[in-house]
Amino acid sequence: MSQSTESTTESNPFTKAGFIIAAALVVTLVAAGIVIFLLPKGQSNAEPAPVSSSTATASRSASSDGVKSICGLPSSSETSLGAAPTSKWELVGKMATPTDPEVGPGKTDTNGFRSCFAHSPTGSLYAAMNVAALGSSGEPDILKQVADRLLVPGAGRDAAMNETASGTSSSGSSTTIQVKGFLLKSYTPSEASIDLAFATETGALGRTTFSMRWLDGDWKVKPSDDGAPFGHISQVRDLSGFILWSGV
């Protein structure tokens, strides 16, 4: 046996944590092509469940929460997103990223940092993609701003701030990844859980979860205690169950 379980775990980027945002997705998904036979497959795309045609139209709730975003973008009473939004795409960092004047980003700084998204399911999706894209740049000042302004305060944000301050966050990769699909797993006016599916240039597919919270007039990411803004990254064989959505 040429490789022990312990050494496989240590060399497998799927096990690495820390504040590395989309840069970690790049490294992880590129590695998927290398460690494809080392990763447990389980059922092919056991999650997420296929989306039925009856959910193609977003449902609406009687929620009275109509808080607008900090930059004045409109709110929505929608609570689901069963079809891909019509999106204009632009390159942010190394990733094609959606933009819409009614959804966001509503604010873009001179250094390219983007924030402020609509209080809606589509706004939460765009906000999750925005964090992934900003991280793909590998720019230290951008990563610091993401940690400071786009993460929910707590132990995870503190860990992310410490890592960006010490310069231990990832510097990115020359290989790019692009989003290929999504699934809005749950949504309330205060919380959202979003699965994003990504593909590398070589075609390796992976998925991860962003947990979002509406806070101070914008969508922010709830990181894990180690500072990672996304949930467990896993390989997928295909995009069944995801709503196809991409700019590339």
mmCIF file of C-alpha atoms in Angstrom:
data_model
loop_
_atom_site.group_PDB
_atom_site.id
_atom_site.type_symbol
_atom_site.label_atom_id
_atom_site.label_comp_id
_atom_site.label_asym_id
_atom_site.label_seq_id
_atom_site.Cartn_x
_atom_site.Cartn_y
_atom_site.Cartn_z
ATOM 1 C CA MET A 1 0.000 0.000 0.000
ATOM 2 C CA SER A 2 1.747 3.132 -1.225
ATOM 3 C CA GLN A 3 -0.154 5.666 0.836
ATOM 4 C CA SER A 4 -1.567 5.467 4.339
ATOM 5 C CA THR A 5 -4.983 6.782 5.323
ATOM 6 C CA GLU A 6 -3.309 9.409 7.475
ATOM 7 C CA SER A 7 -1.051 10.693 4.718
ATOM 8 C CA THR A 8 -3.953 10.699 2.255
ATOM 9 C CA THR A 9 -5.959 12.879 4.638
ATOM 10 C CA GLU A 10 -3.073 15.268 5.130
ATOM 11 C CA SER A 11 -2.514 15.689 1.393
ATOM 12 C CA ASN A 12 -6.200 15.893 0.488
ATOM 13 C CA PRO A 13 -7.223 19.571 0.121
ATOM 14 C CA PHE A 14 -10.841 18.598 0.891
ATOM 15 C CA THR A 15 -9.761 18.371 4.561
ATOM 16 C CA LYS A 16 -8.092 21.780 4.789
ATOM 17 C CA ALA A 17 -9.792 24.590 6.711
ATOM 18 C CA GLY A 18 -9.209 28.294 7.229
ATOM 19 C CA PHE A 19 -10.171 31.536 5.591
ATOM 20 C CA ILE A 20 -9.397 30.746 1.946
ATOM 21 C CA ILE A 21 -12.758 31.413 0.285
ATOM 22 C CA ALA A 22 -12.841 30.714 -3.445
ATOM 23 C CA ALA A 23 -9.093 30.133 -3.539
ATOM 24 C CA ALA A 24 -9.739 27.001 -1.502
ATOM 25 C CA LEU A 25 -12.411 25.973 -3.963
ATOM 26 C CA VAL A 26 -9.902 26.319 -6.770
ATOM 27 C CA VAL A 27 -7.306 24.199 -5.001
ATOM 28 C CA THR A 28 -9.873 21.676 -3.878
ATOM 29 C CA LEU A 29 -11.627 21.222 -7.178
ATOM 30 C CA VAL A 30 -8.396 21.041 -9.128
ATOM 31 C CA ALA A 31 -7.279 18.372 -6.697
ATOM 32 C CA ALA A 32 -10.527 16.527 -7.365
ATOM 33 C CA GLY A 33 -9.083 15.374 -10.639
ATOM 34 C CA ILE A 34 -6.060 13.981 -8.782
ATOM 35 C CA VAL A 35 -7.730 12.391 -5.775
ATOM 36 C CA ILE A 36 -10.882 11.316 -7.600
ATOM 37 C CA PHE A 37 -10.358 7.686 -6.623
ATOM 38 C CA LEU A 38 -9.523 8.526 -3.014
ATOM 39 C CA LEU A 39 -12.770 10.320 -2.220
ATOM 40 C CA PRO A 40 -15.909 8.513 -1.050
ATOM 41 C CA LYS A 41 -18.563 8.800 -3.731
ATOM 42 C CA GLY A 42 -21.648 7.433 -1.966
ATOM 43 C CA GLN A 43 -24.789 7.906 -3.978
ATOM 44 C CA SER A 44 -24.437 10.022 -7.061
ATOM 45 C CA ASN A 45 -25.639 13.430 -5.936
ATOM 46 C CA ALA A 46 -27.691 12.164 -3.008
ATOM 47 C CA GLU A 47 -28.030 15.881 -2.270
ATOM 48 C CA PRO A 48 -29.530 18.111 -3.458
ATOM 49 C CA ALA A 49 -32.837 16.552 -4.463
ATOM 50 C CA PRO A 50 -34.065 17.132 -8.009
ATOM 51 C CA VAL A 51 -36.121 20.265 -8.505
ATOM 52 C CA SER A 52 -39.620 19.571 -9.729
ATOM 53 C CA SER A 53 -41.209 21.639 -12.477
ATOM 54 C CA SER A 54 -43.864 22.820 -10.035
ATOM 55 C CA THR A 55 -41.224 24.924 -8.292
ATOM 56 C CA ALA A 56 -40.118 26.705 -11.450
ATOM 57 C CA THR A 57 -41.976 29.816 -10.354
ATOM 58 C CA ALA A 58 -40.796 31.369 -7.111
ATOM 59 C CA SER A 59 -43.391 31.196 -4.373
ATOM 60 C CA ARG A 60 -44.337 34.149 -2.265
ATOM 61 C CA SER A 61 -44.993 34.363 1.445
ATOM 62 C CA ALA A 62 -47.050 36.700 3.564
ATOM 63 C CA SER A 63 -43.934 37.864 5.392
ATOM 64 C CA SER A 64 -44.167 41.461 6.531
ATOM 65 C CA ASP A 65 -40.377 41.815 6.578
ATOM 66 C CA GLY A 66 -39.680 44.445 3.939
ATOM 67 C CA VAL A 67 -36.313 45.778 5.051
ATOM 68 C CA LYS A 68 -34.426 47.329 2.164
ATOM 69 C CA SER A 69 -30.708 46.897 1.731
ATOM 70 C CA ILE A 70 -28.286 49.443 3.135
ATOM 71 C CA CYS A 71 -27.819 50.886 -0.349
ATOM 72 C CA GLY A 72 -31.546 51.105 -1.079
ATOM 73 C CA LEU A 73 -32.061 48.010 -3.243
ATOM 74 C CA PRO A 74 -35.652 46.725 -3.057
ATOM 75 C CA SER A 75 -36.747 43.851 -0.838
ATOM 76 C CA SER A 76 -38.963 40.948 -1.878
ATOM 77 C CA SER A 77 -41.506 38.670 -0.209
ATOM 78 C CA GLU A 78 -40.330 35.700 -2.287
ATOM 79 C CA THR A 79 -39.099 32.737 -0.266
ATOM 80 C CA SER A 80 -37.869 30.343 -2.968
ATOM 81 C CA LEU A 81 -35.927 30.337 -6.186
ATOM 82 C CA GLY A 82 -36.894 27.450 -8.424
ATOM 83 C CA ALA A 83 -35.438 28.744 -11.681
ATOM 84 C CA ALA A 84 -32.190 30.409 -12.660
ATOM 85 C CA PRO A 85 -32.385 34.196 -12.603
ATOM 86 C CA THR A 86 -31.620 36.052 -15.805
ATOM 87 C CA SER A 87 -28.186 37.416 -15.052
ATOM 88 C CA LYS A 88 -25.587 39.678 -16.584
ATOM 89 C CA TRP A 89 -22.125 38.279 -15.888
ATOM 90 C CA GLU A 90 -18.824 40.039 -15.372
ATOM 91 C CA LEU A 91 -15.366 38.885 -14.326
ATOM 92 C CA VAL A 92 -14.567 39.413 -10.645
ATOM 93 C CA GLY A 93 -11.234 38.013 -9.581
ATOM 94 C CA LYS A 94 -11.060 34.905 -11.731
ATOM 95 C CA MET A 95 -14.760 34.071 -11.706
ATOM 96 C CA ALA A 96 -17.719 35.074 -13.837
ATOM 97 C CA THR A 97 -20.096 36.723 -11.374
ATOM 98 C CA PRO A 98 -23.712 37.909 -11.717
ATOM 99 C CA THR A 99 -24.713 41.540 -11.469
ATOM 100 C CA ASP A 100 -28.074 43.284 -11.670
ATOM 101 C CA PRO A 101 -28.985 46.884 -10.794
ATOM 102 C CA GLU A 102 -32.045 45.653 -8.865
ATOM 103 C CA VAL A 103 -30.234 42.803 -7.072
ATOM 104 C CA GLY A 104 -26.659 43.928 -6.575
ATOM 105 C CA PRO A 105 -23.957 44.652 -5.968
ATOM 106 C CA GLY A 106 -25.211 48.088 -5.041
ATOM 107 C CA LYS A 107 -21.774 49.329 -3.966
ATOM 108 C CA THR A 108 -18.390 48.809 -5.613
ATOM 109 C CA ASP A 109 -15.258 50.347 -4.080
ATOM 110 C CA THR A 110 -12.388 51.719 -6.143
ATOM 111 C CA ASN A 111 -10.338 48.566 -5.462
ATOM 112 C CA GLY A 112 -13.129 46.345 -6.809
ATOM 113 C CA PHE A 113 -14.629 45.265 -3.479
ATOM 114 C CA ARG A 114 -18.364 44.684 -3.966
ATOM 115 C CA SER A 115 -21.157 44.666 -1.390
ATOM 116 C CA CYS A 116 -24.853 45.384 -0.782
ATOM 117 C CA PHE A 117 -27.410 42.989 -2.234
ATOM 118 C CA ALA A 118 -31.194 42.924 -2.320
ATOM 119 C CA HIS A 119 -33.169 41.435 0.558
ATOM 120 C CA SER A 120 -34.497 38.546 -1.523
ATOM 121 C CA PRO A 121 -33.669 34.940 -2.458
ATOM 122 C CA THR A 122 -31.913 36.144 -5.600
ATOM 123 C CA GLY A 123 -30.005 38.697 -3.540
ATOM 124 C CA SER A 124 -28.746 35.984 -1.180
ATOM 125 C CA LEU A 125 -27.601 33.899 -4.167
ATOM 126 C CA TYR A 126 -25.768 36.829 -5.743
ATOM 127 C CA ALA A 127 -24.181 37.670 -2.389
ATOM 128 C CA ALA A 128 -22.841 34.123 -1.949
ATOM 129 C CA MET A 129 -21.365 34.217 -5.442
ATOM 130 C CA ASN A 130 -19.861 37.615 -4.700
ATOM 131 C CA VAL A 131 -17.929 36.268 -1.698
ATOM 132 C CA ALA A 132 -16.643 33.335 -3.741
ATOM 133 C CA ALA A 133 -15.567 35.617 -6.577
ATOM 134 C CA LEU A 134 -13.870 38.199 -4.366
ATOM 135 C CA GLY A 135 -11.893 35.399 -2.755
ATOM 136 C CA SER A 136 -10.752 34.103 -6.138
ATOM 137 C CA SER A 137 -8.688 37.255 -6.623
ATOM 138 C CA GLY A 138 -6.280 36.263 -3.852
ATOM 139 C CA GLU A 139 -5.720 39.974 -3.161
ATOM 140 C CA PRO A 140 -4.822 40.486 0.551
ATOM 141 C CA ASP A 141 -6.699 43.784 0.875
ATOM 142 C CA ILE A 142 -9.822 42.292 -0.698
ATOM 143 C CA LEU A 143 -9.662 39.246 1.584
ATOM 144 C CA LYS A 144 -9.339 41.518 4.611
ATOM 145 C CA GLN A 145 -12.399 43.476 3.535
ATOM 146 C CA VAL A 146 -14.372 40.278 2.994
ATOM 147 C CA ALA A 147 -13.499 39.110 6.502
ATOM 148 C CA ASP A 148 -14.264 42.483 8.028
ATOM 149 C CA ARG A 149 -17.422 43.427 6.148
ATOM 150 C CA LEU A 150 -19.018 40.293 4.704
ATOM 151 C CA LEU A 151 -18.752 37.750 7.531
ATOM 152 C CA VAL A 152 -21.146 37.468 10.480
ATOM 153 C CA PRO A 153 -19.414 38.519 13.742
ATOM 154 C CA GLY A 154 -18.325 35.619 15.966
ATOM 155 C CA ALA A 155 -15.522 33.148 16.479
ATOM 156 C CA GLY A 156 -15.332 32.320 12.771
ATOM 157 C CA ARG A 157 -15.003 35.940 11.734
ATOM 158 C CA ASP A 158 -12.346 36.488 14.395
ATOM 159 C CA ALA A 159 -10.379 33.517 13.038
ATOM 160 C CA ALA A 160 -10.699 34.870 9.496
ATOM 161 C CA MET A 161 -9.540 38.316 10.586
ATOM 162 C CA ASN A 162 -6.527 36.803 12.361
ATOM 163 C CA GLU A 163 -5.555 34.769 9.312
ATOM 164 C CA THR A 164 -5.828 37.665 6.892
ATOM 165 C CA ALA A 165 -3.895 39.910 9.294
ATOM 166 C CA SER A 166 -1.096 37.360 9.600
ATOM 167 C CA GLY A 167 -0.965 36.754 5.859
ATOM 168 C CA THR A 168 -1.706 33.027 6.166
ATOM 169 C CA SER A 169 -4.725 33.037 3.864
ATOM 170 C CA SER A 170 -4.366 31.551 0.417
ATOM 171 C CA SER A 171 -2.862 33.651 -2.367
ATOM 172 C CA GLY A 172 -5.017 32.037 -5.024
ATOM 173 C CA SER A 173 -4.270 29.852 -8.016
ATOM 174 C CA SER A 174 -3.617 30.298 -11.721
ATOM 175 C CA THR A 175 -6.333 27.711 -12.372
ATOM 176 C CA THR A 176 -9.878 29.030 -12.453
ATOM 177 C CA ILE A 177 -13.189 27.591 -11.392
ATOM 178 C CA GLN A 178 -16.637 28.696 -12.498
ATOM 179 C CA VAL A 179 -20.083 28.264 -11.027
ATOM 180 C CA LYS A 180 -22.292 25.831 -12.928
ATOM 181 C CA GLY A 181 -25.426 25.595 -10.807
ATOM 182 C CA PHE A 182 -27.122 26.322 -7.496
ATOM 183 C CA LEU A 183 -29.831 25.182 -5.139
ATOM 184 C CA LEU A 184 -31.521 27.436 -2.603
ATOM 185 C CA LYS A 185 -31.885 24.845 0.154
ATOM 186 C CA SER A 186 -33.766 27.090 2.569
ATOM 187 C CA TYR A 187 -34.743 30.730 2.860
ATOM 188 C CA THR A 188 -36.298 33.074 5.402
ATOM 189 C CA PRO A 189 -36.000 36.870 5.531
ATOM 190 C CA SER A 190 -33.140 36.444 8.027
ATOM 191 C CA GLU A 191 -31.316 33.252 6.916
ATOM 192 C CA ALA A 192 -30.528 31.431 3.677
ATOM 193 C CA SER A 193 -28.667 28.226 2.838
ATOM 194 C CA ILE A 194 -27.287 27.947 -0.683
ATOM 195 C CA ASP A 195 -25.498 25.110 -2.446
ATOM 196 C CA LEU A 196 -23.213 26.146 -5.281
ATOM 197 C CA ALA A 197 -21.790 23.731 -7.849
ATOM 198 C CA PHE A 198 -18.440 24.581 -9.430
ATOM 199 C CA ALA A 199 -16.318 23.168 -12.234
ATOM 200 C CA THR A 200 -12.598 23.448 -12.931
ATOM 201 C CA GLU A 201 -11.021 23.953 -16.311
ATOM 202 C CA THR A 202 -10.505 20.179 -16.456
ATOM 203 C CA GLY A 203 -14.198 19.491 -15.821
ATOM 204 C CA ALA A 204 -13.923 18.281 -12.218
ATOM 205 C CA LEU A 205 -17.127 19.118 -10.322
ATOM 206 C CA GLY A 206 -17.627 19.998 -6.689
ATOM 207 C CA ARG A 207 -20.232 21.509 -4.413
ATOM 208 C CA THR A 208 -20.207 23.561 -1.252
ATOM 209 C CA THR A 209 -22.730 25.338 0.967
ATOM 210 C CA PHE A 210 -22.873 28.999 1.930
ATOM 211 C CA SER A 211 -24.923 29.890 5.011
ATOM 212 C CA MET A 212 -26.127 33.468 4.708
ATOM 213 C CA ARG A 213 -27.593 35.899 7.253
ATOM 214 C CA TRP A 214 -29.324 39.226 6.682
ATOM 215 C CA LEU A 215 -27.463 41.650 8.929
ATOM 216 C CA ASP A 216 -27.072 45.433 8.930
ATOM 217 C CA GLY A 217 -28.834 45.805 5.611
ATOM 218 C CA ASP A 218 -26.851 43.260 3.612
ATOM 219 C CA TRP A 219 -26.330 39.509 3.211
ATOM 220 C CA LYS A 220 -23.320 38.213 5.125
ATOM 221 C CA VAL A 221 -21.750 34.747 5.301
ATOM 222 C CA LYS A 222 -21.821 32.730 8.515
ATOM 223 C CA PRO A 223 -18.332 31.149 8.630
ATOM 224 C CA SER A 224 -17.402 28.054 10.581
ATOM 225 C CA ASP A 225 -15.414 28.558 13.780
ATOM 226 C CA ASP A 226 -12.121 28.098 11.912
ATOM 227 C CA GLY A 227 -12.984 30.989 9.611
ATOM 228 C CA ALA A 228 -13.941 29.045 6.479
ATOM 229 C CA PRO A 229 -16.882 30.885 4.865
ATOM 230 C CA PHE A 230 -18.234 27.812 3.095
ATOM 231 C CA GLY A 231 -19.379 24.413 4.289
ATOM 232 C CA HIS A 232 -17.871 21.025 3.501
ATOM 233 C CA ILE A 233 -16.595 20.759 -0.064
ATOM 234 C CA SER A 234 -17.390 17.509 -1.808
ATOM 235 C CA GLN A 235 -16.986 16.100 -5.280
ATOM 236 C CA VAL A 236 -20.039 15.425 -7.439
ATOM 237 C CA ARG A 237 -20.281 13.286 -10.548
ATOM 238 C CA ASP A 238 -22.728 15.497 -12.413
ATOM 239 C CA LEU A 239 -25.057 18.447 -11.968
ATOM 240 C CA SER A 240 -28.310 16.552 -11.539
ATOM 241 C CA GLY A 241 -30.407 18.175 -8.832
ATOM 242 C CA PHE A 242 -28.862 21.595 -9.333
ATOM 243 C CA ILE A 243 -30.498 24.456 -11.200
ATOM 244 C CA LEU A 244 -28.088 25.132 -14.054
ATOM 245 C CA TRP A 245 -26.700 28.653 -13.898
ATOM 246 C CA SER A 246 -23.419 29.952 -15.258
ATOM 247 C CA GLY A 247 -21.749 32.808 -17.060
ATOM 248 C CA VAL A 248 -19.159 30.702 -18.872
#
